[in-house]
Short mmCIF file of C-alpha atoms and ligand atoms in Angstrom, two decimals:
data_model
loop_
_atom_site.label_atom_id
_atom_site.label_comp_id
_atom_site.label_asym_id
_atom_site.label_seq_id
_atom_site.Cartn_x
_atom_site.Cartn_y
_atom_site.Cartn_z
CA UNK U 277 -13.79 24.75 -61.39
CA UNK U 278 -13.94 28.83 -61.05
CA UNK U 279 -16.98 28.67 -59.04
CA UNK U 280 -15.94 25.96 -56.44
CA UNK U 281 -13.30 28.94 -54.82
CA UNK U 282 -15.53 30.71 -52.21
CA UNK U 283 -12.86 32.02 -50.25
CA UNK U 284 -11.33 35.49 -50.63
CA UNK U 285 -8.40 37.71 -48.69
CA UNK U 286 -9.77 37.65 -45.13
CA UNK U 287 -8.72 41.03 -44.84
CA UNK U 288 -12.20 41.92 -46.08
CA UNK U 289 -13.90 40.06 -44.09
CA UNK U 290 -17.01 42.03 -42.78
CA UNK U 291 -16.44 45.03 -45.09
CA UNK U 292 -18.63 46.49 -47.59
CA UNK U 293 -18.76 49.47 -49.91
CA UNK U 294 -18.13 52.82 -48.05
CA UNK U 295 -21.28 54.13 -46.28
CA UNK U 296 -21.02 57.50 -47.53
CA UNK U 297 -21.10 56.04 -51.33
CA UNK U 298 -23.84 53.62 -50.44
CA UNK U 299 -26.22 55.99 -48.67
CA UNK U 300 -25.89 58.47 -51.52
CA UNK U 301 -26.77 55.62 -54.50
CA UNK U 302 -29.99 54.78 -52.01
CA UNK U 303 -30.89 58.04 -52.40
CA UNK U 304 -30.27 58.78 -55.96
CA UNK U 305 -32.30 55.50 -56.06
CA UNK U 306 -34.96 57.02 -54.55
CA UNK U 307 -35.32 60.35 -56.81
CA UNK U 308 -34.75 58.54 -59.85
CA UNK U 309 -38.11 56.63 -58.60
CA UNK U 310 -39.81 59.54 -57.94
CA UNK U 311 -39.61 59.85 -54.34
CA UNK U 312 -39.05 62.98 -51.78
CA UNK U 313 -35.72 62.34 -49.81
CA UNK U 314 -34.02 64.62 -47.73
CA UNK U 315 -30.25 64.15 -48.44
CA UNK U 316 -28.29 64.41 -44.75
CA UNK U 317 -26.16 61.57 -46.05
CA UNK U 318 -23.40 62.92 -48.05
CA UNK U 319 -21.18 64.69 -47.84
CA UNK U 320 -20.49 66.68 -51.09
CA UNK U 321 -19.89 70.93 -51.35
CA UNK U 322 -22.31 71.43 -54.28
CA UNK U 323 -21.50 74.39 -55.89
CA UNK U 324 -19.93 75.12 -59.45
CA UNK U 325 -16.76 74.63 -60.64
CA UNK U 326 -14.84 78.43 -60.86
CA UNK U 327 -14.65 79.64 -64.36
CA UNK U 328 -11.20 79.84 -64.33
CA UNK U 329 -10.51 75.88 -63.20
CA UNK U 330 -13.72 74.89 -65.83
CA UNK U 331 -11.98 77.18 -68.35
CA UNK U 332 -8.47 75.39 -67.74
CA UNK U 333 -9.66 72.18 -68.22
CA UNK U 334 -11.19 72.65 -71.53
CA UNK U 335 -8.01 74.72 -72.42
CA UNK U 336 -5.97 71.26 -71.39
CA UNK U 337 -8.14 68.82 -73.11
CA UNK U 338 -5.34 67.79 -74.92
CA UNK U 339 -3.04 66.65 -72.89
CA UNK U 340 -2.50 63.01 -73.50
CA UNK U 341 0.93 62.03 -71.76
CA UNK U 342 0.85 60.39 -68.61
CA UNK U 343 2.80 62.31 -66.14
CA UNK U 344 5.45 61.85 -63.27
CA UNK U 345 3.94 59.41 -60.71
CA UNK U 346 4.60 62.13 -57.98
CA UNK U 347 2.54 64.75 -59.97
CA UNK U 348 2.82 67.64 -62.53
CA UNK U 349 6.13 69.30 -61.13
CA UNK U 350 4.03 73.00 -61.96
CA UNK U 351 1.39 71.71 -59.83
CA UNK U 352 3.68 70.64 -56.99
CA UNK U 353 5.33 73.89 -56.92
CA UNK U 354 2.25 75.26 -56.32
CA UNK U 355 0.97 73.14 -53.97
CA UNK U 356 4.08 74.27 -51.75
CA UNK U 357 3.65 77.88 -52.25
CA UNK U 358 0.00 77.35 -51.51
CA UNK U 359 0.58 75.39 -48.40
CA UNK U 360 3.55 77.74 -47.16
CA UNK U 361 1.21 80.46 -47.36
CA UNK U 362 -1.91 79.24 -45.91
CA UNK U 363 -0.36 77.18 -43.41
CA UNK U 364 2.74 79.80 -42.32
CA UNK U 365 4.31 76.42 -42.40
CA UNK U 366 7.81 76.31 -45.06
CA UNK U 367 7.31 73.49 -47.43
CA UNK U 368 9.19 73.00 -50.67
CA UNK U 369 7.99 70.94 -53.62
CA UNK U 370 10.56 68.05 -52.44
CA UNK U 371 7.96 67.64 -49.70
CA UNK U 372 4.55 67.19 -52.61
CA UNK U 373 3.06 64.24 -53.43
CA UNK U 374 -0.35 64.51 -55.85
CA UNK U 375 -2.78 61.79 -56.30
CA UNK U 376 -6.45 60.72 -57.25
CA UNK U 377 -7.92 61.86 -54.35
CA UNK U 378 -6.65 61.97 -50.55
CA UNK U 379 -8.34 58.98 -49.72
CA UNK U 380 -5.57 57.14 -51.84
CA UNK U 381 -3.02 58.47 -50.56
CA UNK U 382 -4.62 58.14 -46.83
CA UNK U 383 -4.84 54.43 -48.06
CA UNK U 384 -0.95 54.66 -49.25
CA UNK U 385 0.60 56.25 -46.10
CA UNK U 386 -1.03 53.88 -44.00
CA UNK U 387 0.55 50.73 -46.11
CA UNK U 388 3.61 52.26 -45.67
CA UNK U 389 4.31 53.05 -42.27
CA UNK U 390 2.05 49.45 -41.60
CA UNK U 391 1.28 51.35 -38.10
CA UNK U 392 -1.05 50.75 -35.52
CA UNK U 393 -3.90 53.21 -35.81
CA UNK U 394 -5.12 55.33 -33.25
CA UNK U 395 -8.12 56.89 -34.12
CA UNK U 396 -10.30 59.57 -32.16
CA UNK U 397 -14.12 58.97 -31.07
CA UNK U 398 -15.65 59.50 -34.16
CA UNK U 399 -13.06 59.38 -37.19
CA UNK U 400 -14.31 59.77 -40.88
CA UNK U 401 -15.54 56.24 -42.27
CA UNK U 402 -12.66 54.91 -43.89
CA UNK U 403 -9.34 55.05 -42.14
CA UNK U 404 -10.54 52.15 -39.92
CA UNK U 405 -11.45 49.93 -43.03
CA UNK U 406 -8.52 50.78 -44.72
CA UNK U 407 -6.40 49.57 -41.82
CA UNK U 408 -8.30 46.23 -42.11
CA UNK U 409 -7.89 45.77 -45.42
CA UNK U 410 -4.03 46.20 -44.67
CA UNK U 411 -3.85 44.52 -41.50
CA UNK U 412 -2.78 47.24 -39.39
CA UNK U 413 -4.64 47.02 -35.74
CA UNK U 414 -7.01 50.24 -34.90
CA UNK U 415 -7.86 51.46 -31.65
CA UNK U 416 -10.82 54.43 -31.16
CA UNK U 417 -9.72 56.20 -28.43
CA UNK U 418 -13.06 56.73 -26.41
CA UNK U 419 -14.67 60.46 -26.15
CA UNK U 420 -18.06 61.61 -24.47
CA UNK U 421 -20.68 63.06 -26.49
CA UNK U 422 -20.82 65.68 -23.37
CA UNK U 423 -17.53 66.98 -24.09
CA UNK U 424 -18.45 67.50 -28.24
CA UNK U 425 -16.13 63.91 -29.06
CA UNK U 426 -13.12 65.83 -27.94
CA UNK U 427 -10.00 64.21 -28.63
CA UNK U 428 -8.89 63.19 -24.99
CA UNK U 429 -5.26 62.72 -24.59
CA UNK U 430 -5.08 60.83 -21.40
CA UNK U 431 -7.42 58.45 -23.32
CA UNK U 432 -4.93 58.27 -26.32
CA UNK U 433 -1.99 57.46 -23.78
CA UNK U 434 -3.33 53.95 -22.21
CA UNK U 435 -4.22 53.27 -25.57
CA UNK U 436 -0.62 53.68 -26.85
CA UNK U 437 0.86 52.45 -23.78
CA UNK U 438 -1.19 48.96 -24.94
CA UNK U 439 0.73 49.01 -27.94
CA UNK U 440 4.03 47.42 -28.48
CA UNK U 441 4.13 48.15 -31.93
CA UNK U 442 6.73 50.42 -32.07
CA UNK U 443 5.23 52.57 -35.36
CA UNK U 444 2.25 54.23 -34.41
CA UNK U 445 -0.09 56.33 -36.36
CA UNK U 446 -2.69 58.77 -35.08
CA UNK U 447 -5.37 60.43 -37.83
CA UNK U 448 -6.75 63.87 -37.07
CA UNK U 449 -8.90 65.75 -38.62
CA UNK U 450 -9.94 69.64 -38.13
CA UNK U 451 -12.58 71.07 -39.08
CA UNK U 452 -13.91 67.28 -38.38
CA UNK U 453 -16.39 65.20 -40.51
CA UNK U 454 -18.99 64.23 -38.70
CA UNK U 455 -18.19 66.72 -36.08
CA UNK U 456 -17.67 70.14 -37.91
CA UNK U 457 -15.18 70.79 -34.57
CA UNK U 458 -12.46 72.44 -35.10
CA UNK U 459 -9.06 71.81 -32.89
CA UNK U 460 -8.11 75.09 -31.15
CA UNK U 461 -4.05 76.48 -31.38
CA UNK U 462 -3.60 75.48 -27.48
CA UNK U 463 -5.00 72.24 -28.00
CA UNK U 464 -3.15 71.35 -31.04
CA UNK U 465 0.24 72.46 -29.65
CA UNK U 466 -0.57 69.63 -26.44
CA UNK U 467 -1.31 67.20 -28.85
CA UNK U 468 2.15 67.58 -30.66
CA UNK U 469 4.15 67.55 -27.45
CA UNK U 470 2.48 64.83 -26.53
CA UNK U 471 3.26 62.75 -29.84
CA UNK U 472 6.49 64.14 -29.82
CA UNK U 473 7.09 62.46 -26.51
CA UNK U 474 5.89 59.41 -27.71
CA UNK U 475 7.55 58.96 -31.61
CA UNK U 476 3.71 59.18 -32.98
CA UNK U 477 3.38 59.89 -36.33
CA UNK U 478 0.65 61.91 -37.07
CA UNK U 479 -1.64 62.12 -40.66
CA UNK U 480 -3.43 65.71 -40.26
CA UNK U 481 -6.02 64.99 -42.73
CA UNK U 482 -6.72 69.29 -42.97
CA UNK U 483 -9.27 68.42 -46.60
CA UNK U 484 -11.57 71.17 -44.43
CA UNK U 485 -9.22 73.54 -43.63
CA UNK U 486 -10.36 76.42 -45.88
CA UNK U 487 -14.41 75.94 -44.84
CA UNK U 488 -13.84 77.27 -40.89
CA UNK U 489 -16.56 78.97 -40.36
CA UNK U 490 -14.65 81.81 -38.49
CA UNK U 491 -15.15 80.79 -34.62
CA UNK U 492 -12.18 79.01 -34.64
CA UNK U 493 -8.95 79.51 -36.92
CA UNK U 494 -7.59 76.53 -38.05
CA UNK U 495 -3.71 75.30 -36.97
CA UNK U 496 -1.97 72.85 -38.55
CA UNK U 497 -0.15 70.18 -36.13
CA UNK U 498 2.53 70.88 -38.50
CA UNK U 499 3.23 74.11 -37.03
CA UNK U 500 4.37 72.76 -33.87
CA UNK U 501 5.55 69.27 -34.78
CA UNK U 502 6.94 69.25 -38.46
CA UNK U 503 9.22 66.35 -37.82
CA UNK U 504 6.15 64.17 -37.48
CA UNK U 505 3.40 65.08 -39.32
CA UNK U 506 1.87 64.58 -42.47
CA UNK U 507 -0.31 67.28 -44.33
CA UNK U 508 -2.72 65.97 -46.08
CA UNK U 509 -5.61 67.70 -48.50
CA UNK U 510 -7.14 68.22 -51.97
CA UNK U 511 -9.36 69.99 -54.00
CA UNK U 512 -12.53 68.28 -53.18
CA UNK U 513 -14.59 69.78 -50.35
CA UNK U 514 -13.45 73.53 -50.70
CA UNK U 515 -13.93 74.05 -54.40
CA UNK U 516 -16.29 71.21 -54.96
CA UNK U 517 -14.79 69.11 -57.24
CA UNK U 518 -14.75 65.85 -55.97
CA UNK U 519 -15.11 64.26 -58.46
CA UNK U 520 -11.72 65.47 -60.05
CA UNK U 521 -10.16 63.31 -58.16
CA UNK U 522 -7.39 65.81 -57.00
CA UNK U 523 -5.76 65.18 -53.37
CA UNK U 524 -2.13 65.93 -52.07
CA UNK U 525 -0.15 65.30 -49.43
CA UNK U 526 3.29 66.62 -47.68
CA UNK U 527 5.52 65.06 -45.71
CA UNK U 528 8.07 66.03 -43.15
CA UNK U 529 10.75 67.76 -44.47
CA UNK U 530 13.65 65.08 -42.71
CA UNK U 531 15.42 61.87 -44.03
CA UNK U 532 13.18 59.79 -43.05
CA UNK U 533 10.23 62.04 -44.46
CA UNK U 534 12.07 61.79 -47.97
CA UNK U 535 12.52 58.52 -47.64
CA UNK U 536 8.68 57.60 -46.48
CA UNK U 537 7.76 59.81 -50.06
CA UNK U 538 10.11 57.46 -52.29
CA UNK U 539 8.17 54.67 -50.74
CA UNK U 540 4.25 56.78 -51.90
CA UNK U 541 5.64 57.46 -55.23
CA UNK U 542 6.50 53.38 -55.57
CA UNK U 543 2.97 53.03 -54.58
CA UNK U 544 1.88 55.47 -56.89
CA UNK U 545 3.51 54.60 -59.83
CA UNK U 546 2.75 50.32 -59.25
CA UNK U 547 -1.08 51.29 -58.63
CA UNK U 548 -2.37 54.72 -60.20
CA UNK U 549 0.25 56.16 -62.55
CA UNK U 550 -0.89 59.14 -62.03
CA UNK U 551 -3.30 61.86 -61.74
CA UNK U 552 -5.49 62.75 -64.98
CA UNK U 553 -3.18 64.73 -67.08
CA UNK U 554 -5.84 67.67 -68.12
CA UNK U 555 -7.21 67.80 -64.29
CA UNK U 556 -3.57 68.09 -62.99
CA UNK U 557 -3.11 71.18 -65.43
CA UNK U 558 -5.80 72.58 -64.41
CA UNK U 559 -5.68 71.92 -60.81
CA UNK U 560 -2.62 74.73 -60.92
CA UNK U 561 -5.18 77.40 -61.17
CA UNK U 562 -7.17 76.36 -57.95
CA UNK U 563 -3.37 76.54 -56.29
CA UNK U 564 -2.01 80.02 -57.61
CA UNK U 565 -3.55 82.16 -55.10
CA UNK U 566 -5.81 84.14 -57.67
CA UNK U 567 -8.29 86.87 -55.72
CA UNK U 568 -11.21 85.81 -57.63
CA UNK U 569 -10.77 81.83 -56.84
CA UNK U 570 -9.93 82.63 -53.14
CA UNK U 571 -12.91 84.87 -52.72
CA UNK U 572 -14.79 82.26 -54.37
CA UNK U 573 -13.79 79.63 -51.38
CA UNK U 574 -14.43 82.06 -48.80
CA UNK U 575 -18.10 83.02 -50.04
CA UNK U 576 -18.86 79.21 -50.13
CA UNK U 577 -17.54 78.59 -47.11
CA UNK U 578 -19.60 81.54 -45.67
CA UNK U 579 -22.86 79.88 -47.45
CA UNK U 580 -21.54 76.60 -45.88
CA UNK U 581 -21.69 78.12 -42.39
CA UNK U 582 -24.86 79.95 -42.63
CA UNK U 583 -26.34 76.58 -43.87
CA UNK U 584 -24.97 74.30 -41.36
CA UNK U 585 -25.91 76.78 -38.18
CA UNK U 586 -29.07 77.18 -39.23
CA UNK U 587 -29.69 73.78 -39.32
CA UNK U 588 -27.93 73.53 -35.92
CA UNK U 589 -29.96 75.77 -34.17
CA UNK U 590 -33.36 74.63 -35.49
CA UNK U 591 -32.35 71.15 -34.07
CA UNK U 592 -31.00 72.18 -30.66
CA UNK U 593 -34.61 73.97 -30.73
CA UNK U 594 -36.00 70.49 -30.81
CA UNK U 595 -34.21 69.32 -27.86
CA UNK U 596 -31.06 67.35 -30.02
CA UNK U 597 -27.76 67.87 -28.94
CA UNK U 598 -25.65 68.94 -31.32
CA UNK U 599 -21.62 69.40 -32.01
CA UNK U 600 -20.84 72.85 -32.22
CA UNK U 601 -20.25 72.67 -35.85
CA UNK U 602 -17.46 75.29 -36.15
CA UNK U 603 -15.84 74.08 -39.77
CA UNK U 604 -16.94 71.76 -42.78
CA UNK U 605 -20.58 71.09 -43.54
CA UNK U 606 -21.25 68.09 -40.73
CA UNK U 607 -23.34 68.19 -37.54
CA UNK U 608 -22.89 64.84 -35.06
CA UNK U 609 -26.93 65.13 -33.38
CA UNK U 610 -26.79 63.03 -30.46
CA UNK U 611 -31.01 61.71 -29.51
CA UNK U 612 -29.97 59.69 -26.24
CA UNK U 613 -32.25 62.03 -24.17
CA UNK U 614 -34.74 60.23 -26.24
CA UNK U 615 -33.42 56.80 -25.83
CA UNK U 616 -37.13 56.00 -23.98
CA UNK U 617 -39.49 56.83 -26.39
CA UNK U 618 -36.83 55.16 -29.24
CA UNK U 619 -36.70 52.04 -27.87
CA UNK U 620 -40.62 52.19 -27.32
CA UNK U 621 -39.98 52.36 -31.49
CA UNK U 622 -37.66 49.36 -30.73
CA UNK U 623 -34.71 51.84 -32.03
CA UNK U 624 -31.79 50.99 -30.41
CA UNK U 625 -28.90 51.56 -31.88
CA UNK U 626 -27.91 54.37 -34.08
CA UNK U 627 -28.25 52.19 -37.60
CA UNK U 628 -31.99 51.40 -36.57
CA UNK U 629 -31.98 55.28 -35.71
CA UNK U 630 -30.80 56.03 -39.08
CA UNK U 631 -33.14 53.35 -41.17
CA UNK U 632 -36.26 54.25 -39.32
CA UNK U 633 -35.80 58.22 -40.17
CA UNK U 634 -34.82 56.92 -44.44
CA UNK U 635 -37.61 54.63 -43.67
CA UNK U 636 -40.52 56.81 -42.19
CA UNK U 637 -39.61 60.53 -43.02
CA UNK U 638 -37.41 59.83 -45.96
CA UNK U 639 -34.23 61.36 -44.20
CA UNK U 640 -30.99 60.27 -45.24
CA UNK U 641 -28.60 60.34 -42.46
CA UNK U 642 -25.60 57.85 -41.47
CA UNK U 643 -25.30 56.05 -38.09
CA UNK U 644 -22.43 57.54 -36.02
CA UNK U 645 -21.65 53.79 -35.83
CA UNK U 646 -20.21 54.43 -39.09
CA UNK U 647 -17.50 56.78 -37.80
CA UNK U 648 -16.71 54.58 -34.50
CA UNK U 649 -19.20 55.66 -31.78
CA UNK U 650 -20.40 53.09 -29.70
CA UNK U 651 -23.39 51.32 -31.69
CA UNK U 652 -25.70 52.43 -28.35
CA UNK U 653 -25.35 55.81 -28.68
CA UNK U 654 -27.86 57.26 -30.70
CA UNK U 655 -25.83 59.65 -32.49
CA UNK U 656 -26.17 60.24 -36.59
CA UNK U 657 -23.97 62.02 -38.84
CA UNK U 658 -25.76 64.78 -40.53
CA UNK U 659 -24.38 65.95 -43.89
CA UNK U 660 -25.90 70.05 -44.82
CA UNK U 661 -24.14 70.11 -48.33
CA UNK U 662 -26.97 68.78 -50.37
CA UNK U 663 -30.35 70.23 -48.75
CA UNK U 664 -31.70 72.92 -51.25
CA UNK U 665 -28.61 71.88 -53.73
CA UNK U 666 -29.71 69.00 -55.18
CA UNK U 667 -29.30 70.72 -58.71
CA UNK U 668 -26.71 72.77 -59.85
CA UNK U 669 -29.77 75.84 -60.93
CA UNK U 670 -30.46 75.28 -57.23
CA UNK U 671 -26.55 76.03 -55.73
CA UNK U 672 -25.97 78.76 -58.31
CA UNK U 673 -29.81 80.44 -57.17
CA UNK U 674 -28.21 80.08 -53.70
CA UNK U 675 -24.66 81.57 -54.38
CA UNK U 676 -26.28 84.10 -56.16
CA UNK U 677 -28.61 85.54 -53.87
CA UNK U 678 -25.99 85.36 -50.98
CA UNK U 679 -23.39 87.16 -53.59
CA UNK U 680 -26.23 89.80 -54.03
CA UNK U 681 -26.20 90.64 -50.54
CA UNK U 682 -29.34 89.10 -49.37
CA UNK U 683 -28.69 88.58 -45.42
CA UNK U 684 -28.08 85.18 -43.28
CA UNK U 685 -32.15 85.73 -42.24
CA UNK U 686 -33.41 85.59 -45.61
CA UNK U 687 -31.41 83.53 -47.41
CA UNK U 688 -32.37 80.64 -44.52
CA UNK U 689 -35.79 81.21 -45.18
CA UNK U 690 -38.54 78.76 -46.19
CA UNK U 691 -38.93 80.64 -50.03
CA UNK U 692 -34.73 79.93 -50.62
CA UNK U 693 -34.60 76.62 -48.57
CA UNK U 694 -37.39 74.81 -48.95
CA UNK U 695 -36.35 71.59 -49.00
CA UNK U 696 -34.05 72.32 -45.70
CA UNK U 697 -37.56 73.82 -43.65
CA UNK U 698 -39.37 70.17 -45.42
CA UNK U 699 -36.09 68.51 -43.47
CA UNK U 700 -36.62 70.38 -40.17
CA UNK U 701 -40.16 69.51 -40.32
CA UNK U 702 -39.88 65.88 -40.50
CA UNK U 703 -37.36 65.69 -37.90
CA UNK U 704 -40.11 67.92 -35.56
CA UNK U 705 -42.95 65.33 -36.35
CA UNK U 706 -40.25 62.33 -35.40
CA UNK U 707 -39.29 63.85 -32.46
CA UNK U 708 -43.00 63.67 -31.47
CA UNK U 709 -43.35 60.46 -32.11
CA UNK U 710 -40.45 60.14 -29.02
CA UNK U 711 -40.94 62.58 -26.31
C1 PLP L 204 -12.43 63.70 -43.60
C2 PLP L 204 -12.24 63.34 -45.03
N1 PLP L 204 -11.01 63.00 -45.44
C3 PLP L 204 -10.77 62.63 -46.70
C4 PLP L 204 -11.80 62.60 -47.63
C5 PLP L 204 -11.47 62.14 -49.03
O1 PLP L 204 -11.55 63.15 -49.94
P1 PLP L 204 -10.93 63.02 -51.41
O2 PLP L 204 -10.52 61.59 -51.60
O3 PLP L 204 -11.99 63.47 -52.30
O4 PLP L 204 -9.72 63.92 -51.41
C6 PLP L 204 -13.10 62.95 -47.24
C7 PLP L 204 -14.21 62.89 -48.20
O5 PLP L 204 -15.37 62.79 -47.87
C8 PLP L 204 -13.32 63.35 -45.91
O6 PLP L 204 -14.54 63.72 -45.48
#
């Protein structure tokens, strides 16, 4: 009988849904009931689809057909001009792979090269889970919080020295989620020689790259190690469309590279076709280099940075340490200096950190055990994308007002971000409640 077989695919054994997804349903769970939450949890770039993309869709309503399993061959010709220009990197379409979102192809890439995973101290929540489910063995390679989870290569060699596996895969990711760091040119062109030496492959998961928030200018590890690395991106975080469900990736431009692509467009075409037909057409505008989309990513990625420093420095005023936050729309706030008057709370580990502040102050946050820090460590991701844009009114106020020239000062204070001052404050009376 059906309901005798209790046994599943081990592979997903001790997983459940995405964190990210979860935390953000609790809270939508919460409003819908009526309550106050402050949303730290998720990470989504909340502002309105450009005109011309919203205008493109409509205009491509029609199209019906599905499409070449690699992608639209417009789009991919303009996701290589767009990369070659951005990056200073050559690609050609021949390199271009589109598909419903990067975290599918992330998910594809890593079937294919069936790797072992090495993954920096913290990494995004689901390359690790996505090994699992594929069986590929993951190793974190361990970081300090003192030295902002820097990726530490000395670290990353006994870990690949461990590894007799002789395909290995190492994920990086700059401007970082739950970080916000950003990898600087010198340390970027160490990291390549390094994998060079050591036939790593590398996924460069760059889905930040145009919301650096100016300190540091983002490099591409394909710069220096082309051979090896694969680019991969989408539309979601810098023009907010996430839901689109628009991602891309490039491969090295080599033999092997071609041959690795043949291999994601079998994937592609045995699991999800394609891409949306009318979001693929429409897609080409966010990729054609027009003046008024690009100033539109740079303004909300200034509005980003204003947001997420703000937030920053009101925190490190409270005595948390916090990552320096120089890209995306992440802070990693580290409370271990508090670890006595937590565990006087009987808090201690980072997912009783993170329950206690959703429980007590109604602040959505995720555990840092989430993106591979050591459970002990009291360290939570917090998301500034939603605070003070939980409506779309709210985002366009915000654009708005920073588009009309009001300054950083004003714009961060309690009259336009109310909701991210009611955040602060809550965080101030918890941190009370520990010194
Ligand atoms: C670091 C990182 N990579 C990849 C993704 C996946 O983005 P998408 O599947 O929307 O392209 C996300 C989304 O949160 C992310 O934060």
């Amino acid at each position: 009988m059906i309901d005798k077989i209790t046994s599943f695919n081990p592979a997903f054994e001790g997983l459940v849904p995405s964190s990210t997804l979860f935390i953000n349903e609790t809270v939508n769970d919460l409003w819908q009931q009526g309550e106050q939450a402050f949303h730290m949890g998720f990470g989504e770039s909340r502002f309105d689809v450009h005109p011309r993309l919203k205008a493109s869709l409509i205009d491509n309503a029609n199209k019906k057909s599905y499409l070449p399993a690699r992608g639209l061959p417009q789009l991919i010709d303009r996701v290589a001009d767009y990369y070659s220009a951005k990056l200073e990197i050559p690609f050609s379409s021949s390199q271009v792979i589109v598909g419903p979102g990067s975290k599918s192809l992330i998910y594809g890439l890593q079937m294919i090269l069936n790797a072992d995973l090495f993954l920096p101290t913290p990494s995004w929540v689901s390359y690790a889970p996505q090994a699992q489910l594929l069986g590929n063995k993951v190793s974190y390679v361990p970081s300090a919080v003192e030295d902002n989870y820097q990726l530490d290569i000395d670290a990353l060699d006994v870990l690949v020295k461990n590894s007799d596996n002789p395909r290995k895969l190492l994920i990086i990711n700059s401007p970082n989620n739950p970080t916000g760091a950003v990898m600087s040119d010198a340390f970027i062109k160490q990291l390549a020689d390094y994998c060079r030496a050591n036939d790593i492959w590398v996924l460069s998961d760059e889905i930040y790259f145009q919301v650096c928030h100016g300190e540091v200018e983002h490099v591409s590890i394909a710069k220096y190690y082309p051979e090896g690395t694969f680019v991969f991106g989408g539309l979601s975080k810098h023009l907010s469309v996430g839901g689109w469900r628009v991602g891309v990736a490039l491969f090295p431009d080599t033999e092997l590279g071609k041959q690795l692509l043949e291999k994601m467009v079998v994937f592609a075409s045995e699991t999800w076709s394609g891409v949306s037909a009318p979001i693929q057409y429409a897609a080409i505008e966010a990729y054609q280099q027009h003046d008024d989309v690009e100033q539109y990513v740079v303004d909300c990625c200034a509005i980003h940075g204003i947001r997420t420093g703000f937030i920053r420095k009101e925190l490190v005023k409270l005595g948390v340490r916090c990552t320096s936050a120089q890209g995306g729309f992440y802070i990693a706030a580290n409370f271990d200096s508090f670890s006595d008057g937590l565990s006087k709370l009987g808090i201690n580990t980072a997912a009783q950190l993170a329950r206690h502040l959703l429980d007590e102050y109604h602040i959505a946050t995720l555990p840092g055990s989430d993106f591979g820090i050591p459970e002990h460590t009291q360290t939570l991701r917090l998301s500034t994308s939603y605070l003070d844009m939980e409506t779309e009114f709210d985002s366009q106020r915000l654009y708005d007002l920073y588009n009309g020239g009001l300054g950083s000062k004003s714009l961060m204070g309690i009259d336009n971000h109310p909701v991210t001052h009611g955040a602060l404050s809550a965080f101030a009376q918890f941190i009370k409640t520990i010194c």
